[in-house]
Amino acid sequence: MVRETKTLGEGIPATADPTKLPNVKNIANHDSTRQITDLELADIVEKVACQSNSHLFYHKMQTLLGRDVANTLDTKGNRLEQPRSKTFYHMIMTYRGRKQFGLLEVGEVVKMLHSINMSKIAEKIEP
């Protein structure tokens, strides 16, 4: 038998304004070993490119890929007048291709996004 409750836990009434509920971290995705798909990566870099601090992602890619490779991909994207998100996508796919067996885990992407202060994007990734 299902019992109806009047609270959401921690004394929060069920009728509380959803915008004022406490923010709970999605810790399941930090340790997730599920392989991230191409579409998920595309969605992530699209969101990153819209951020005002998207240059931090570029700098992180410079660290992971090497400055020459990142600059080459960026220059090629600028020359072809591609949107920033497409350049970022090429960078993350290049990084993924360099990984062992070409696999990139959700947990690794989440930790990378947290390290560049993009926690809101990282929390929305499914574990």
Tab-separated table of C-alpha atoms in Angstrom:
chain	number	residue	atom	x	y	z
A	1	MET	CA	0.000	0.000	0.000
A	2	VAL	CA	1.338	3.434	-0.940
A	3	ARG	CA	1.239	6.080	1.732
A	4	GLU	CA	0.766	9.711	0.706
A	5	THR	CA	3.223	12.143	2.253
A	6	LYS	CA	2.868	15.824	2.893
A	7	THR	CA	6.590	16.661	2.737
A	8	LEU	CA	9.472	16.273	0.286
A	9	GLY	CA	11.876	15.373	3.085
A	10	GLU	CA	13.884	17.551	5.437
A	11	GLY	CA	10.686	19.332	6.483
A	12	ILE	CA	9.977	20.831	3.030
A	13	PRO	CA	6.207	20.915	2.389
A	14	ALA	CA	4.977	19.264	-0.816
A	15	THR	CA	3.339	22.545	-1.805
A	16	ALA	CA	6.665	24.442	-1.718
A	17	ASP	CA	7.685	26.575	-4.675
A	18	PRO	CA	9.797	24.307	-6.948
A	19	THR	CA	12.159	27.180	-7.801
A	20	LYS	CA	13.113	27.559	-4.139
A	21	LEU	CA	13.887	23.919	-3.421
A	22	PRO	CA	17.442	23.152	-2.280
A	23	ASN	CA	19.927	22.231	-4.978
A	24	VAL	CA	21.206	18.678	-4.658
A	25	LYS	CA	24.345	17.612	-6.507
A	26	ASN	CA	24.031	14.748	-8.937
A	27	ILE	CA	26.878	12.688	-7.493
A	28	ALA	CA	25.993	9.590	-9.491
A	29	ASN	CA	27.520	11.016	-12.653
A	30	HIS	CA	30.946	11.679	-11.035
A	31	ASP	CA	31.793	7.984	-10.854
A	32	SER	CA	29.847	6.862	-13.908
A	33	THR	CA	31.781	4.621	-16.273
A	34	ARG	CA	29.143	4.726	-19.012
A	35	GLN	CA	30.568	5.699	-22.386
A	36	ILE	CA	29.338	9.080	-23.558
A	37	THR	CA	27.708	9.218	-26.997
A	38	ASP	CA	28.437	11.590	-29.867
A	39	LEU	CA	25.042	13.277	-29.495
A	40	GLU	CA	25.608	13.872	-25.792
A	41	LEU	CA	29.007	15.402	-26.533
A	42	ALA	CA	27.447	17.638	-29.172
A	43	ASP	CA	24.805	18.796	-26.692
A	44	ILE	CA	27.422	19.478	-24.024
A	45	VAL	CA	29.705	21.538	-26.271
A	46	GLU	CA	26.689	23.463	-27.579
A	47	LYS	CA	25.887	24.487	-23.999
A	48	VAL	CA	29.548	25.231	-23.230
A	49	ALA	CA	29.885	27.460	-26.304
A	50	CYS	CA	26.936	29.561	-25.114
A	51	GLN	CA	28.617	30.282	-21.770
A	52	SER	CA	30.435	33.568	-21.214
A	53	ASN	CA	33.438	31.666	-19.852
A	54	SER	CA	33.711	29.232	-22.783
A	55	HIS	CA	37.355	30.255	-23.182
A	56	LEU	CA	38.075	28.052	-20.143
A	57	PHE	CA	36.998	25.015	-22.179
A	58	TYR	CA	39.385	26.074	-24.939
A	59	HIS	CA	42.232	26.382	-22.427
A	60	LYS	CA	41.394	22.957	-20.965
A	61	MET	CA	41.511	21.465	-24.472
A	62	GLN	CA	44.881	23.156	-25.005
A	63	THR	CA	46.112	21.377	-21.878
A	64	LEU	CA	44.699	17.988	-22.872
A	65	LEU	CA	45.517	18.023	-26.589
A	66	GLY	CA	48.577	20.211	-26.638
A	67	ARG	CA	48.708	23.840	-27.647
A	68	ASP	CA	49.634	23.179	-31.295
A	69	VAL	CA	46.750	20.781	-31.951
A	70	ALA	CA	44.169	23.014	-30.233
A	71	ASN	CA	45.408	26.100	-32.097
A	72	THR	CA	45.322	24.223	-35.416
A	73	LEU	CA	41.718	23.121	-34.836
A	74	ASP	CA	40.754	26.636	-33.725
A	75	THR	CA	42.433	28.260	-36.730
A	76	LYS	CA	40.755	25.810	-39.106
A	77	GLY	CA	37.371	26.556	-37.504
A	78	ASN	CA	37.910	30.311	-37.803
A	79	ARG	CA	39.003	30.004	-41.412
A	80	LEU	CA	35.888	27.989	-42.292
A	81	GLU	CA	33.789	30.447	-40.226
A	82	GLN	CA	32.354	27.624	-38.151
A	83	PRO	CA	30.428	28.327	-34.962
A	84	ARG	CA	32.459	27.971	-31.769
A	85	SER	CA	30.474	24.902	-30.732
A	86	LYS	CA	31.586	23.022	-33.855
A	87	THR	CA	35.221	23.835	-33.132
A	88	PHE	CA	34.780	22.644	-29.537
A	89	TYR	CA	33.133	19.458	-30.828
A	90	HIS	CA	36.123	18.720	-33.067
A	91	MET	CA	38.441	19.303	-30.110
A	92	ILE	CA	36.593	16.938	-27.769
A	93	MET	CA	36.302	14.285	-30.489
A	94	THR	CA	40.046	14.550	-31.141
A	95	TYR	CA	40.641	14.102	-27.416
A	96	ARG	CA	38.288	11.133	-27.336
A	97	GLY	CA	40.092	9.561	-30.302
A	98	ARG	CA	43.394	9.762	-28.434
A	99	LYS	CA	42.004	7.915	-25.421
A	100	GLN	CA	42.555	4.179	-25.133
A	101	PHE	CA	40.146	2.450	-27.530
A	102	GLY	CA	38.622	5.861	-28.362
A	103	LEU	CA	36.299	5.779	-25.352
A	104	LEU	CA	35.337	8.664	-23.093
A	105	GLU	CA	33.454	8.110	-19.839
A	106	VAL	CA	30.709	10.310	-18.424
A	107	GLY	CA	32.570	10.671	-15.111
A	108	GLU	CA	35.637	12.045	-16.866
A	109	VAL	CA	33.623	14.668	-18.769
A	110	VAL	CA	31.779	15.681	-15.594
A	111	LYS	CA	35.044	16.115	-13.673
A	112	MET	CA	36.489	18.167	-16.539
A	113	LEU	CA	33.440	20.467	-16.583
A	114	HIS	CA	33.591	20.888	-12.805
A	115	SER	CA	37.263	21.807	-13.052
A	116	ILE	CA	36.440	24.698	-15.410
A	117	ASN	CA	33.506	25.988	-13.311
A	118	MET	CA	30.714	24.671	-15.528
A	119	SER	CA	28.958	22.723	-12.798
A	120	LYS	CA	25.435	23.467	-14.032
A	121	ILE	CA	26.155	21.756	-17.337
A	122	ALA	CA	27.927	18.876	-15.612
A	123	GLU	CA	25.025	18.189	-13.250
A	124	LYS	CA	22.565	17.742	-16.116
A	125	ILE	CA	24.505	14.876	-17.723
A	126	GLU	CA	22.820	11.519	-17.181
A	127	PRO	CA	24.997	9.022	-15.256
